[in-house]
Every structure is written in structure tokens, then in C-alpha cells.
Coordinates of C-alpha atoms and ligand atoms in Angstrom, one line a residue:
M291 CA 19.0 25.7 49.9
K292 CA 16.8 22.9 51.3
K293 CA 19.8 20.6 51.6
T294 CA 21.6 23.3 53.7
M295 CA 18.6 23.6 56.0
L296 CA 18.3 19.9 56.4
L297 CA 22.1 19.9 57.2
S298 CA 21.7 22.6 59.8
L299 CA 18.7 20.7 61.4
M300 CA 20.8 17.6 61.6
V301 CA 23.7 19.5 63.0
L302 CA 21.4 21.2 65.6
S303 CA 19.7 18.0 66.6
G304 CA 23.1 16.3 66.8
L305 CA 24.2 19.1 69.1
L306 CA 21.1 18.8 71.2
G307 CA 21.5 15.1 71.4
F308 CA 25.0 15.6 72.5
S309 CA 24.2 18.1 75.2
Q310 CA 21.4 15.9 76.4
K311 CA 23.6 13.0 76.4
K312 CA 26.3 15.1 78.2
E313 CA 23.9 16.2 80.8
K314 CA 23.3 12.5 81.7
V315 CA 27.0 11.9 82.3
I316 CA 28.0 12.3 85.9
S317 CA 31.3 13.7 86.2
V318 CA 32.6 13.6 89.7
I319 CA 36.4 13.9 90.8
P320 CA 37.5 12.1 92.6
E321 CA 35.6 9.2 91.2
P322 CA 33.2 7.8 93.9
V323 CA 33.4 4.1 95.1
S324 CA 30.0 3.2 93.7
M325 CA 27.5 5.2 91.7
T326 CA 24.2 4.0 90.2
R327 CA 22.4 6.3 87.9
G328 CA 18.5 6.2 88.1
S329 CA 16.3 7.8 85.5
G330 CA 15.3 11.4 85.7
Y331 CA 16.4 14.5 87.8
Y332 CA 15.5 16.1 91.0
K333 CA 14.7 19.7 90.1
L334 CA 15.6 22.2 93.0
P335 CA 12.2 23.8 94.1
E336 CA 11.7 27.6 94.1
S337 CA 12.1 27.5 97.8
I338 CA 15.0 25.2 98.8
S339 CA 15.0 24.0 102.4
V340 CA 18.1 22.4 103.8
N341 CA 18.1 20.2 107.0
I342 CA 21.6 19.9 108.5
P343 CA 22.6 19.0 112.2
N344 CA 23.2 22.2 114.2
L345 CA 26.6 21.2 115.4
P346 CA 29.7 23.5 115.8
E347 CA 31.7 21.3 113.5
L348 CA 29.1 21.8 110.6
K349 CA 28.7 25.6 111.1
S350 CA 31.0 26.6 108.4
T351 CA 29.9 23.7 106.1
T352 CA 26.2 25.0 106.6
E353 CA 27.5 28.6 105.6
S354 CA 29.1 27.2 102.5
I355 CA 26.1 25.4 101.5
L356 CA 23.9 28.5 101.8
G357 CA 26.7 30.4 99.8
K358 CA 26.8 27.9 97.0
L359 CA 22.9 27.7 96.7
A360 CA 22.7 31.4 96.5
A361 CA 23.9 31.0 92.8
T362 CA 20.5 29.5 92.0
G363 CA 18.8 32.9 93.0
K364 CA 16.1 30.7 94.8
K365 CA 14.9 31.1 98.4
V366 CA 17.1 29.0 100.5
S367 CA 16.3 28.2 104.3
I368 CA 17.6 26.0 106.8
R369 CA 14.8 23.8 108.2
N370 CA 14.8 20.9 110.7
D371 CA 12.3 18.9 108.7
K372 CA 12.3 15.3 107.4
S373 CA 10.8 16.6 104.1
A374 CA 13.5 19.3 103.4
S375 CA 14.7 19.4 99.9
I376 CA 18.3 18.6 100.9
R377 CA 18.9 16.6 104.0
F378 CA 22.1 15.9 105.8
V379 CA 21.8 13.2 108.3
L380 CA 24.3 11.8 110.8
N381 CA 23.7 8.0 111.1
K382 CA 22.6 7.0 114.6
T383 CA 24.3 3.6 114.2
A384 CA 27.6 3.9 112.4
E385 CA 27.8 2.1 108.9
K386 CA 31.3 0.5 109.1
E387 CA 31.8 0.7 105.4
L388 CA 31.7 4.5 105.4
G389 CA 34.3 5.0 108.2
D390 CA 34.9 8.5 109.4
E391 CA 34.9 10.3 106.1
G392 CA 32.5 8.3 103.8
Y393 CA 29.0 9.3 102.9
R394 CA 25.9 8.0 101.0
L395 CA 24.2 10.5 98.6
S396 CA 20.8 9.7 97.3
V397 CA 19.2 11.9 94.8
K398 CA 15.6 10.9 94.2
S399 CA 12.9 12.6 92.0
T400 CA 11.7 13.9 95.4
G401 CA 14.7 15.2 97.1
I402 CA 18.3 14.8 98.1
Q403 CA 19.7 13.0 101.2
I404 CA 23.3 12.7 102.2
S405 CA 24.1 10.6 105.3
A406 CA 27.3 9.8 107.0
N407 CA 28.8 8.6 110.4
K408 CA 30.7 11.8 111.0
P409 CA 30.5 15.5 110.0
A410 CA 33.5 15.0 107.6
G411 CA 31.3 12.6 105.6
L412 CA 28.5 15.1 105.2
F413 CA 31.1 17.8 104.1
Y414 CA 32.4 15.4 101.4
G415 CA 28.9 14.4 100.5
A416 CA 28.2 18.1 99.8
Q417 CA 31.4 18.4 97.7
T418 CA 30.0 15.6 95.5
L419 CA 26.4 17.2 95.3
W420 CA 28.1 20.4 93.8
Q421 CA 29.6 18.4 91.0
L422 CA 26.2 16.9 90.3
L423 CA 24.5 20.2 89.8
P424 CA 25.1 22.5 86.8
Q425 CA 28.5 24.2 86.8
E426 CA 27.0 27.6 87.5
I427 CA 26.5 26.5 91.2
E428 CA 30.2 27.7 91.4
S429 CA 29.2 31.2 90.6
K430 CA 29.6 33.7 93.4
T431 CA 26.7 35.6 92.0
K432 CA 23.1 34.5 91.0
V433 CA 22.9 32.9 87.5
S434 CA 19.7 33.1 85.7
G435 CA 18.3 30.6 83.0
V436 CA 20.0 27.6 84.4
N437 CA 18.0 24.3 84.8
W438 CA 18.8 23.6 88.4
Q439 CA 18.6 19.9 88.7
A440 CA 20.6 16.9 89.8
P441 CA 20.5 13.5 88.2
V442 CA 18.8 10.8 90.2
V443 CA 21.6 8.6 91.6
E444 CA 22.7 6.5 94.5
I445 CA 26.4 7.1 95.5
T446 CA 28.3 5.3 98.3
D447 CA 31.7 6.8 98.8
Y448 CA 34.7 6.6 101.1
P449 CA 38.4 7.2 100.8
R450 CA 41.1 4.7 100.0
F451 CA 43.6 6.5 102.1
G452 CA 43.5 8.6 105.2
W453 CA 46.4 10.8 104.4
R454 CA 45.4 12.8 101.2
G455 CA 47.7 15.9 101.2
L456 CA 49.1 18.7 99.4
M457 CA 52.3 20.5 100.4
F458 CA 52.6 24.2 100.1
D459 CA 56.0 25.9 100.2
V460 CA 55.4 29.3 101.8
S461 CA 59.1 29.9 102.3
R462 CA 60.6 30.3 98.9
H463 CA 58.0 32.9 98.3
F464 CA 55.7 34.1 101.1
F465 CA 52.0 33.7 100.5
T466 CA 49.5 35.5 102.8
K467 CA 47.0 34.0 105.2
K468 CA 44.2 34.8 102.7
D469 CA 46.3 32.9 100.0
V470 CA 46.6 29.9 102.3
E471 CA 42.8 30.0 103.0
D472 CA 42.0 30.0 99.3
F473 CA 44.4 27.0 98.9
I474 CA 42.5 25.2 101.6
D475 CA 39.1 26.0 99.9
E476 CA 40.4 24.8 96.6
M477 CA 41.9 21.5 97.9
A478 CA 39.0 20.6 100.2
Q479 CA 36.4 20.4 97.5
Y480 CA 38.4 17.5 95.9
K481 CA 38.5 15.8 99.4
F482 CA 42.0 16.5 100.2
N483 CA 42.3 16.4 104.0
L484 CA 45.9 17.5 104.7
L485 CA 47.8 20.7 104.1
H486 CA 51.6 20.3 104.7
M487 CA 53.0 23.8 105.3
H488 CA 56.7 24.1 104.5
L489 CA 57.3 26.9 106.9
T490 CA 61.0 27.3 107.0
D491 CA 63.9 27.3 104.5
D492 CA 67.0 29.2 103.3
E493 CA 64.7 32.0 101.8
G494 CA 62.5 32.6 104.8
W495 CA 61.3 31.5 108.4
R496 CA 57.4 32.0 108.2
I497 CA 56.1 31.3 111.7
E498 CA 56.3 33.5 114.8
I499 CA 58.1 31.9 117.7
K500 CA 57.7 34.2 120.5
S501 CA 60.7 33.1 122.5
L502 CA 63.0 33.6 119.4
P503 CA 61.8 36.9 117.8
R504 CA 64.8 37.3 115.4
L505 CA 63.5 34.2 113.4
T506 CA 60.9 36.4 111.9
S507 CA 62.2 40.0 112.5
V508 CA 65.4 39.0 110.5
G509 CA 64.8 35.5 109.1
A510 CA 61.4 36.3 107.3
W511 CA 62.9 38.9 104.9
N512 CA 64.9 39.0 101.8
V513 CA 65.0 41.0 98.6
K514 CA 62.8 40.6 95.7
R515 CA 64.2 39.2 92.4
E516 CA 62.5 37.8 89.4
G517 CA 63.8 35.5 86.8
Y518 CA 65.2 32.1 87.3
F519 CA 65.5 31.4 91.0
G520 CA 68.9 30.1 92.0
T521 CA 70.8 32.0 89.3
F522 CA 70.4 35.6 90.6
A523 CA 73.5 37.7 91.1
P524 CA 74.9 38.2 94.7
I525 CA 72.7 40.6 96.7
P526 CA 74.4 43.8 97.8
K527 CA 74.8 43.9 101.6
D528 CA 73.1 47.3 101.9
E529 CA 70.0 46.5 99.7
P530 CA 66.9 46.9 102.0
R531 CA 65.4 43.5 103.0
N532 CA 61.7 44.1 102.8
Y533 CA 60.4 41.2 100.7
G534 CA 58.7 38.4 102.5
G535 CA 56.6 38.0 105.7
F536 CA 55.5 35.6 108.3
Y537 CA 52.4 34.3 110.1
T538 CA 51.9 35.4 113.7
Q539 CA 50.8 32.9 116.1
D540 CA 47.3 34.4 115.9
D541 CA 47.4 33.9 112.1
I542 CA 48.4 30.2 112.6
R543 CA 45.5 29.7 115.0
E544 CA 43.1 31.2 112.6
L545 CA 44.4 29.1 109.8
V546 CA 44.3 25.9 111.8
K547 CA 40.7 26.7 112.6
Y548 CA 39.8 27.6 108.9
A549 CA 41.3 24.3 107.8
Q550 CA 39.6 22.4 110.5
D551 CA 36.3 23.9 109.5
R552 CA 36.9 22.3 106.1
F553 CA 38.1 19.0 107.6
V554 CA 41.7 19.7 106.6
N555 CA 44.5 19.1 109.1
I556 CA 47.8 21.2 108.9
L557 CA 51.1 19.6 109.1
P558 CA 53.7 22.1 110.0
E559 CA 57.3 21.6 108.7
V560 CA 60.5 23.0 110.2
D561 CA 63.1 21.9 107.8
V562 CA 66.3 21.1 109.6
P563 CA 69.3 20.5 109.8
G564 CA 69.7 21.6 106.1
H565 CA 67.8 24.3 104.4
S566 CA 68.3 26.4 107.5
M567 CA 69.8 29.6 106.3
A568 CA 67.1 32.0 107.6
A569 CA 67.4 30.5 111.2
I570 CA 71.2 30.7 110.9
V571 CA 71.0 34.4 109.8
A572 CA 68.8 35.1 112.8
Y573 CA 71.0 33.1 115.3
P574 CA 74.4 32.5 113.8
D575 CA 75.8 30.3 116.6
L576 CA 73.5 27.6 115.4
S577 CA 75.9 26.6 112.7
C578 CA 79.2 24.8 113.0
T579 CA 81.0 27.5 110.8
P580 CA 82.8 30.7 112.0
G581 CA 81.9 33.6 109.8
S582 CA 78.0 32.6 109.5
D583 CA 77.4 35.9 111.1
Q584 CA 78.0 37.5 107.8
Y585 CA 75.4 35.5 105.9
Q586 CA 72.1 36.8 104.5
V587 CA 68.7 35.2 104.0
I588 CA 68.8 33.8 100.5
S589 CA 66.8 35.7 97.7
G590 CA 67.4 33.2 95.0
E591 CA 71.1 33.8 94.4
K592 CA 73.4 30.9 93.9
F593 CA 74.6 29.4 97.2
M594 CA 74.5 25.5 96.6
D595 CA 76.1 23.3 94.1
W596 CA 73.8 20.6 92.8
P597 CA 73.8 17.5 92.7
G598 CA 75.6 17.0 95.9
P599 CA 74.3 19.0 97.5
V600 CA 77.5 21.1 98.4
A601 CA 76.8 24.3 100.2
L602 CA 78.9 27.3 99.2
E603 CA 77.7 28.9 102.5
D604 CA 76.9 26.8 105.5
N605 CA 73.1 26.4 105.7
T606 CA 73.0 23.7 108.3
L607 CA 72.3 23.5 111.9
C608 CA 75.3 22.1 113.8
P609 CA 74.5 18.7 115.3
A610 CA 77.5 18.9 117.7
N611 CA 76.2 22.2 119.3
E612 CA 73.9 21.7 122.3
K613 CA 72.5 25.2 121.7
V614 CA 70.8 23.7 118.6
Y615 CA 68.8 21.2 120.6
T616 CA 67.8 24.0 123.1
F617 CA 66.6 26.1 120.1
L618 CA 64.7 23.3 118.6
N619 CA 63.1 22.4 122.0
T620 CA 61.9 26.0 122.1
V621 CA 60.6 26.0 118.4
F622 CA 58.8 22.6 118.8
T623 CA 57.3 23.6 122.2
E624 CA 55.6 26.6 120.6
I625 CA 54.7 24.8 117.3
A626 CA 53.2 21.9 119.2
G627 CA 51.0 24.3 121.1
L628 CA 49.7 25.8 117.8
F629 CA 49.0 22.8 115.7
P630 CA 46.6 20.0 117.0
F631 CA 47.8 17.6 114.3
P632 CA 49.8 14.7 115.9
Y633 CA 52.7 15.0 113.6
I634 CA 55.5 17.5 113.2
H635 CA 57.5 17.5 110.0
V636 CA 61.3 18.1 110.7
G637 CA 62.5 18.1 107.1
G638 CA 65.9 16.3 106.9
D639 CA 66.2 16.6 103.1
E640 CA 69.2 17.7 100.9
C641 CA 71.5 18.5 104.0
A642 CA 74.9 19.4 102.7
K643 CA 77.6 17.9 104.8
N644 CA 80.7 19.7 103.5
F645 CA 80.8 22.2 106.3
W646 CA 80.3 19.5 108.9
E647 CA 83.3 17.5 107.4
K648 CA 85.5 20.6 108.2
S649 CA 84.2 21.1 111.7
D650 CA 86.2 20.3 114.8
A651 CA 83.1 20.1 117.0
I652 CA 81.6 17.5 114.5
K653 CA 84.9 15.5 114.6
Q654 CA 84.8 15.5 118.4
L655 CA 81.1 14.5 118.4
M656 CA 81.9 11.6 116.0
A657 CA 84.6 10.3 118.3
K658 CA 82.5 10.6 121.4
E659 CA 79.3 9.0 119.8
N660 CA 81.3 6.5 117.7
L661 CA 79.8 7.9 114.4
K662 CA 81.5 6.7 111.4
T663 CA 79.9 8.8 108.6
M664 CA 78.3 12.2 108.0
E665 CA 75.0 10.3 107.3
E666 CA 75.4 8.9 110.9
V667 CA 76.0 12.5 112.2
Q668 CA 72.6 13.5 110.6
S669 CA 71.0 10.3 112.1
Y670 CA 72.3 11.2 115.6
F671 CA 70.7 14.5 115.0
E672 CA 67.3 13.1 113.9
K673 CA 67.2 10.7 116.8
R674 CA 67.7 13.7 119.3
V675 CA 65.2 15.7 117.4
E676 CA 62.6 12.8 117.7
K677 CA 63.0 12.7 121.4
I678 CA 62.3 16.6 121.5
V679 CA 59.2 16.2 119.2
E680 CA 58.0 13.2 121.3
S681 CA 58.5 15.1 124.5
K682 CA 55.8 17.6 123.2
G683 CA 53.4 14.7 122.7
K684 CA 53.9 14.7 118.9
K685 CA 55.3 12.2 116.4
L686 CA 58.1 12.9 113.9
I687 CA 57.9 12.7 110.2
G688 CA 60.7 13.6 107.8
W689 CA 61.8 13.4 104.3
D690 CA 63.4 10.1 103.2
E691 CA 67.0 11.2 103.8
I692 CA 66.3 10.5 107.5
L693 CA 66.6 6.9 106.6
E694 CA 70.4 7.4 105.9
G695 CA 72.7 6.5 108.8
G696 CA 69.8 4.8 110.7
L697 CA 66.2 5.8 111.1
A698 CA 64.9 7.3 114.3
P699 CA 62.8 4.6 116.2
N700 CA 59.2 5.8 115.6
A701 CA 59.7 8.0 112.6
L702 CA 57.2 8.3 109.7
V703 CA 59.0 8.7 106.4
M704 CA 57.8 10.9 103.4
S705 CA 59.2 9.4 100.4
W706 CA 60.1 11.9 97.8
R707 CA 63.3 10.6 95.9
G708 CA 61.0 8.2 94.2
I709 CA 59.5 5.4 96.0
Q710 CA 62.5 3.5 97.3
G711 CA 62.7 5.4 100.6
G712 CA 59.1 4.6 101.3
I713 CA 59.6 0.9 100.4
A714 CA 62.7 0.7 102.7
A715 CA 60.9 2.4 105.4
A716 CA 57.7 0.2 105.2
K717 CA 60.0 -3.0 105.1
M718 CA 61.4 -1.8 108.5
G719 CA 57.9 -1.5 109.8
H720 CA 57.6 2.3 109.7
Q721 CA 54.7 4.2 108.4
V722 CA 55.0 6.0 105.1
V723 CA 53.5 8.9 103.0
M724 CA 54.4 8.6 99.4
S725 CA 55.1 11.9 97.5
P726 CA 57.6 10.9 94.8
T727 CA 59.1 13.5 92.3
T728 CA 58.2 10.9 89.6
Y729 CA 54.5 11.4 89.8
V730 CA 53.4 14.2 92.3
Y731 CA 55.9 17.1 92.2
L732 CA 53.8 19.9 91.4
D733 CA 56.6 22.5 90.9
Y734 CA 57.6 20.5 87.8
M735 CA 56.7 21.7 84.3
Q736 CA 53.5 20.1 83.0
G737 CA 54.2 20.8 79.4
D738 CA 57.0 21.2 77.0
A739 CA 59.8 23.3 78.4
I740 CA 59.9 25.5 75.3
S741 CA 56.5 26.9 76.4
E742 CA 56.3 26.5 80.2
P743 CA 58.1 28.5 83.0
R744 CA 61.3 26.6 83.2
I745 CA 62.2 24.4 86.3
Y746 CA 64.1 21.2 87.1
S747 CA 62.0 18.7 85.2
T748 CA 58.6 17.8 83.5
L749 CA 55.7 16.0 84.9
R750 CA 52.7 15.8 82.7
L751 CA 49.1 15.2 83.9
N752 CA 48.9 11.6 82.5
K753 CA 52.0 10.7 84.5
T754 CA 50.6 12.2 87.6
Y755 CA 47.5 10.1 87.1
E756 CA 49.7 7.0 87.2
F757 CA 50.5 7.7 90.9
E758 CA 50.0 4.6 92.9
P759 CA 50.9 5.0 96.6
V760 CA 51.3 1.4 97.4
P761 CA 54.4 0.0 95.7
E762 CA 54.4 -3.8 94.8
G763 CA 55.6 -5.9 97.5
V764 CA 54.7 -3.5 100.3
E765 CA 52.1 -4.2 102.8
S766 CA 49.4 -1.6 102.4
K767 CA 49.0 -1.0 106.1
Y768 CA 52.3 0.9 106.1
I769 CA 51.1 3.4 103.5
L770 CA 49.2 6.1 105.1
G771 CA 48.6 7.9 101.8
G772 CA 50.2 10.4 99.7
Q773 CA 50.6 14.0 98.8
G774 CA 51.6 16.4 96.0
N775 CA 54.2 18.8 96.8
L776 CA 54.3 22.4 95.5
W777 CA 57.8 24.0 95.8
T778 CA 57.7 27.7 95.1
E779 CA 61.1 28.7 93.9
Q780 CA 59.5 29.6 90.5
V781 CA 56.0 30.4 91.9
Y782 CA 55.9 34.2 92.5
N783 CA 52.1 34.7 92.7
T784 CA 48.8 33.0 93.5
R785 CA 47.6 32.8 89.7
H786 CA 50.6 30.8 88.9
L787 CA 50.3 28.8 92.0
Q788 CA 46.9 27.7 90.9
Y789 CA 48.2 27.0 87.3
M790 CA 50.8 24.6 88.8
I791 CA 48.4 22.8 91.1
W792 CA 45.5 22.3 88.8
P793 CA 44.5 20.0 87.2
R794 CA 47.4 17.8 88.4
S795 CA 46.0 17.7 91.9
L796 CA 42.7 16.3 90.5
A797 CA 44.7 13.3 89.4
I798 CA 46.4 13.1 92.8
S799 CA 43.0 13.4 94.6
E800 CA 41.7 10.5 92.5
S801 CA 44.7 8.4 93.3
L802 CA 44.3 9.0 97.0
W803 CA 40.5 8.8 97.3
S804 CA 39.1 6.4 94.6
P805 CA 39.4 2.6 94.4
K806 CA 42.4 1.8 92.3
E807 CA 40.1 -0.3 89.9
K808 CA 37.9 2.7 89.4
K809 CA 40.8 4.8 87.8
N810 CA 40.5 5.3 84.0
W811 CA 42.7 7.8 82.2
N812 CA 40.4 8.6 79.3
W813 CA 37.3 9.1 81.6
F814 CA 39.4 11.1 84.1
A815 CA 40.5 13.4 81.2
T816 CA 37.0 13.9 80.1
K817 CA 36.0 14.8 83.7
V818 CA 39.0 17.3 84.0
E819 CA 37.7 19.0 80.8
N820 CA 34.2 19.1 82.2
N821 CA 35.6 20.4 85.5
F822 CA 37.5 23.4 83.8
G823 CA 34.2 25.4 83.5
R824 CA 33.7 25.1 87.3
M825 CA 37.2 26.4 87.9
D826 CA 36.6 29.3 85.5
L827 CA 33.5 30.3 87.5
Q828 CA 35.6 30.2 90.7
N829 CA 38.3 32.2 89.0
V830 CA 40.8 29.6 89.7
K831 CA 43.6 29.3 87.1
Y832 CA 44.6 25.9 85.7
A833 CA 46.9 24.5 83.1
R834 CA 45.5 23.4 79.8
T835 CA 48.7 21.7 78.9
M836 CA 46.9 18.2 78.5
F837 CA 45.8 19.7 75.1
D838 CA 49.3 20.6 74.0
P839 CA 51.4 18.7 71.5
I840 CA 54.2 16.5 72.6
F841 CA 57.4 16.3 70.5
E842 CA 59.6 13.2 70.1
V843 CA 62.6 13.2 67.8
S844 CA 64.6 10.4 66.2
K845 CA 67.0 10.0 63.4
A846 CA 65.5 9.2 60.0
P847 CA 67.7 6.8 57.8
N848 CA 68.9 9.7 55.7
D849 CA 70.2 11.5 58.7
S850 CA 67.4 13.9 58.7
L851 CA 65.3 14.4 61.8
L852 CA 62.1 12.5 62.2
I853 CA 59.5 14.1 64.4
T854 CA 56.7 12.3 66.1
L855 CA 53.9 14.4 67.5
S856 CA 51.4 13.2 70.0
T857 CA 49.0 14.4 72.8
E858 CA 48.1 13.2 76.2
I859 CA 44.5 12.9 75.5
Q860 CA 42.5 11.4 72.6
G861 CA 40.6 13.0 69.9
L862 CA 42.7 16.0 69.1
D863 CA 43.8 17.0 65.6
I864 CA 47.4 18.3 65.5
H865 CA 48.0 21.0 62.8
Y866 CA 51.5 22.1 61.8
S867 CA 53.7 24.3 59.7
F868 CA 57.3 24.3 58.8
D869 CA 57.2 27.7 56.9
N870 CA 57.2 29.9 60.2
S871 CA 53.5 30.8 59.7
H872 CA 50.9 30.3 62.4
P873 CA 49.0 27.0 61.7
D874 CA 45.2 26.7 62.2
N875 CA 42.8 24.1 61.5
F876 CA 43.1 24.6 57.7
Y877 CA 46.8 23.6 57.9
P878 CA 48.0 19.9 57.4
V879 CA 46.8 17.5 60.0
Y880 CA 49.6 15.3 61.5
K881 CA 49.1 11.7 60.5
Q882 CA 52.6 10.1 60.7
P883 CA 56.1 11.2 61.7
L884 CA 57.4 14.2 59.9
L885 CA 60.7 14.6 58.1
V886 CA 62.1 18.0 58.6
P887 CA 62.2 19.8 55.1
K888 CA 65.5 21.0 54.0
D889 CA 66.4 24.4 55.5
A890 CA 63.5 24.4 57.8
V891 CA 64.2 26.3 61.0
M892 CA 60.9 26.1 63.0
L893 CA 58.1 23.6 63.5
K894 CA 54.8 25.3 64.8
V895 CA 52.2 23.1 66.1
I896 CA 48.7 23.6 67.6
T897 CA 45.9 21.2 68.5
Y898 CA 42.2 21.5 67.6
R899 CA 39.0 19.5 68.3
G900 CA 36.9 20.2 65.1
N901 CA 37.2 23.9 64.6
Q902 CA 37.9 24.8 68.3
V903 CA 41.5 25.5 69.3
M904 CA 42.4 23.3 72.3
G905 CA 46.1 23.6 73.0
K906 CA 48.4 26.5 72.8
Q907 CA 50.7 26.9 69.7
I908 CA 54.1 25.7 70.4
D909 CA 56.9 27.1 68.3
M910 CA 59.7 24.5 68.2
P911 CA 63.0 25.4 66.8
I912 CA 64.5 22.7 64.7
D913 CA 67.9 23.4 66.5
E914 CA 66.2 22.7 69.7
L915 CA 65.0 19.2 68.4
K916 CA 68.4 18.5 67.4
R917 CA 69.7 19.2 70.8
R918 CA 67.1 16.8 72.2
L919 CA 68.1 14.2 69.9
T920 CA 71.5 14.2 71.6
K921 CA 69.8 14.3 75.1
G922 CA 67.5 11.2 74.9
N923 CA 64.6 13.5 74.0
R924 CA 64.6 15.1 77.4
E925 CA 62.6 18.3 77.2
D926 CA 64.2 19.9 80.1
Ligands
ACM1005 C1 62.5 17.8 98.6 O1 62.0 17.9 97.5 N1 63.8 18.4 98.8 C2 61.9 17.1 99.7

């Protein structure tokens, strides 16, 4: 009995020791440039005063500070007073090191001060401050019994890159203005400053263009199907088209303001000349192909062959048709008036050329302009589009296909098919944003395909964390930064949207903000885990796939299968069964590669830390592993 009590005491004091130790650890994402921990804490007083410059740019930041501090249940007031508990200070003389977005955050035992050259820096300082306070600060309602204190620390912080983006495809599935605002709130707290809105595609045109009303009265609507996008059966012509939606110009103005208030720019994308079915259905004479007046806005039915791409129905604007340039002039005039960001994204990706090849108008254009290939036809188109965009006082950005056939003179390239496009553009002296599939495609599965909603490929958190925007041999001055891309073919609702973005976007934020030498996977993984509680309190969903087992299969000498199990993060026990029962922490622990027992049909695996379940149970059919053996272990 005594022994048990002693043991309990030891366990208890161990736990207390652990929680005390844990309290001291400062876990901030993205990792700040420099952070020096002092001893002790600043305890928030019963009456918290906040001193923040009374500027229009900081109005929303001030409101959000008051909103956050409400969780403490303490009295909170704004007070223009040097002795306020939390002081936000704009530097009278700019500190060069901090630039426009950097800040210093000083927590002393007497109070907190955040200073910066510009309001954006104060906003980012506040985001760091929330991560220094107990996670309950994220609660929308008052939380009692919390030790409201921040560790004494001196932080100096500023971003590595100016372009820290996430792309949100609101075309494949429409997401409301409120959904976009929530997206902005979520990204801004991890110091992203750019929202790229993919506003048009084959499945929907999502922005009101007043001079071209059919773009949204017709082009914004398809029919609802669920399942595997791209494989749905042909849609009956008479089925009502009532699934979708669009943003009015007032909505867009409100979104731009909402984003600005959180120091986020919005980059609009109109994806042309491919991916244009919604526009063509609205205005069929924009295509080169007779019969396109019979087309419908795509709802996820098959209409392209991949790879290629080969279009089964012509979803491209016709570069040989002057009406197309008049159309784009109208579209970009209205778009330029709505978005203050200096760039307009014109797409350019995955443009099928098979209908152009058959078009007499394209043949005549090629003869007239001395164009030899279909890539040169696209390049001719991009150069004309660049002139239109520049005539609106904007700069053109496009996906890396715009390099093919000759890059428009001033274009910025967004490199998505790996990093090669970015390297080529930078070597030609063009500016580049890196968003390669290999590291930052947020639509890809983040765990084993057997247990994740199936899509083209897999990209785990640890691979995303390897994202390095500046390729070797490229001058860093050409790389503006990077972004993660969330395509939404398989994203039907906001809960799944969040699941796909988080935590991988935490990894992207650290690659874009933090100094390269500060990145450390094991520490980052711990911080991600610490951060999950904050996301729970915000009701933001995230993937826990970093805890899931990873399967690798090879052939054992006796021709049987040999299975290697691993996890992305350290310190997990992997338990398994071959007898079809559900393993728990009393089942065998994985120690070395497993030989599949004769006649076994299923390997069930789950991870634990001590007696706590960490990953989800994955049921892996042995036949699936045999299939993978023939496919070089590809999960997808
Ligand atoms: C892209 O992913 N098609 C740019």
C-alpha cells in the first residue's frame, strides 16, 4: 500500500514537474527570429489596460484585442497611458531591421510592450502575444480558473518573405463571404499576408462583372453531386442548376476591407485561356469551337482526359478571336477597380490545345503572327493579356505554363509544377512565387490513401515542412515568397476545408516567415501539437495525420511481404494486429519489420503515446500492400 502511495506521489510530482516544465516552453508558430526567455512571468492584472494608437488601420486590431482578452473575464479598457498593462507603440524613428511587418515584443514582470515601425508589425506582435498566453485566450467566452500570465521574454521578429500566401479555390465549390472571412481570420493569426482567390474555373464564375451579367447569372451555377469529383455521370440537360453562387461587387469590397483590416492582401485570379467553361457557357462565342453553345457549367462530370490535358469539350477561350480581348478588357477593368493589390492573376495553367489545333481561326492567326506551335499561340495570348492588365495599372502573374512559347515581358511566375518553372523564370530575371505541388498542395491527402478522402496524391506534414522557397543556384531577390494552394474539387464544406489546411499551413507559415536556420522539424511537431488545443477552442478542425502510421512494403527473401511501419513524429508506439481485431496499447508494439503471417488478410495499426491513443486506427488489407509492392509503394 505504502509503495503504491509513494509511486502515486512520484507520478504526480513527475506530472507536475512536467507541466511546470511545459509552461516554461515558449511555443510560437511561426518561430520568431530571436527570442530570449527571462525568468518569471507577467501576470495579467484584474483590470487590464491596453494602450494602442488610435488609428483607422488599427481599429479592427484593437477590437480583436478586446475580444481576445474577454476570455480572461477581467476588466479590460483602452487607456492612452505609458503605464498601461499592454502597450502597442509605433516607433517614432523606424528600426530598419524590423521593416514594415516586424515587431519587438517585450514581456517584463511589470507589463507587456509591442513596438513596430508600422501597424502591420503591431498586428503580428499581437498574434505572437496570444501564443504566449494560456490557450484559453482563444475561447470566445470567459474561462475561469486559468493562470493568466505570459512568460518574461524579449522577442525580435520579422518575416523572411513579403509574399506569404494561401490560395483558396472558390470555384470548384462555392464558399460564402463569411467562409472567406473565417479563412482570412485563421490565416492571419499565423502571419500569412496574402489570400489568392481562384475566382473562375470550369465549375463556376464567382465574381460579379456588371457589364457581363451572364457570367454570374449563368456561369455561377451547376448541379450538386457528391462522391469523386471528375467521375460523375453526365448531367441531364433539364436538371435545375441551383448549386453555386458568386460574390457581388459589394461583397468583394467588403472582403477586401476585411482582409486589409487583418493586413492581408487579396490577389484575384481569373483563370484563362483554359479552365474557362463557365465563361464559355455564359458567352459561347468566346470559344473557337462551333457547338459550344450546347455546353454546360461543369459539375464534376468527366470532360477532360489527363495527363494531356485533352479537352473532351472545348473549355478554352479562343486567342484568334478579337471578342476575347474585348471581353477580358471589360473583366479586368472591373476587377482592377475592386482589388487594390497591384497584381492580377490570369491563370494560364493546363490549357488543352486540341480544339485550337482543329480551328481555322487559329491556323490563320498562326500564319499571320508567324506562330509555330500551340504553346506560341498561348504565349501570343498571354502577351496581349499582359498589355490589357498593364493598361489597368496592374501587373500580370500566371501559373508557370505562361513560360511555354515565350514569357510575357514583365510577368511574375507562380511555380506550381515543381520548382523548375520558378528557376527558369528567375534565371530570366522575372519575379517568382513558389507554390510547388511537391510541398504545398493543400488539396493532396495528408495521410494514407486508405483512410483519407481520395485525391490525386499524398503530401504529409513533414514533407510540407521541407518547403524551401529559394532553390539552390537562384538569386533570392527574384523569389518574392510562396504560398500553399487549396483546390476544392474534393472539398465540399468548411470543416473539411479546415482539415485540409491545418496543420500543413502552419508548416508553410514557418517556411515563409522564419529564418531558414531556425526551422527544426521535431520542435515544430511539438509546437503543432501544443497548438491543437488552441484550434479546438477556436472550433477549427485540423488533421491529426502526423500521428498516423505509415506503411512501406518490400519483398522478404521467402517471397512473403515485409512491412515496415513508421510515423512522421518521434515518440509514438505503434501497436498492431493481423487477426482482424482492433489493436490497443496492450497489443504487440512494432519493433522491426513484420512478416505477414500465412493466410492473414488484414493488418490493423494504431499509435499510442503511453496509454493515450494518438493516431487513428488504419485497417490495411494485405492485398492493398501487395498492390503497392508493384507500384513502388505509392499510396495513391
Ligand atoms: C494548378 O494546380 N493547375 C495550377
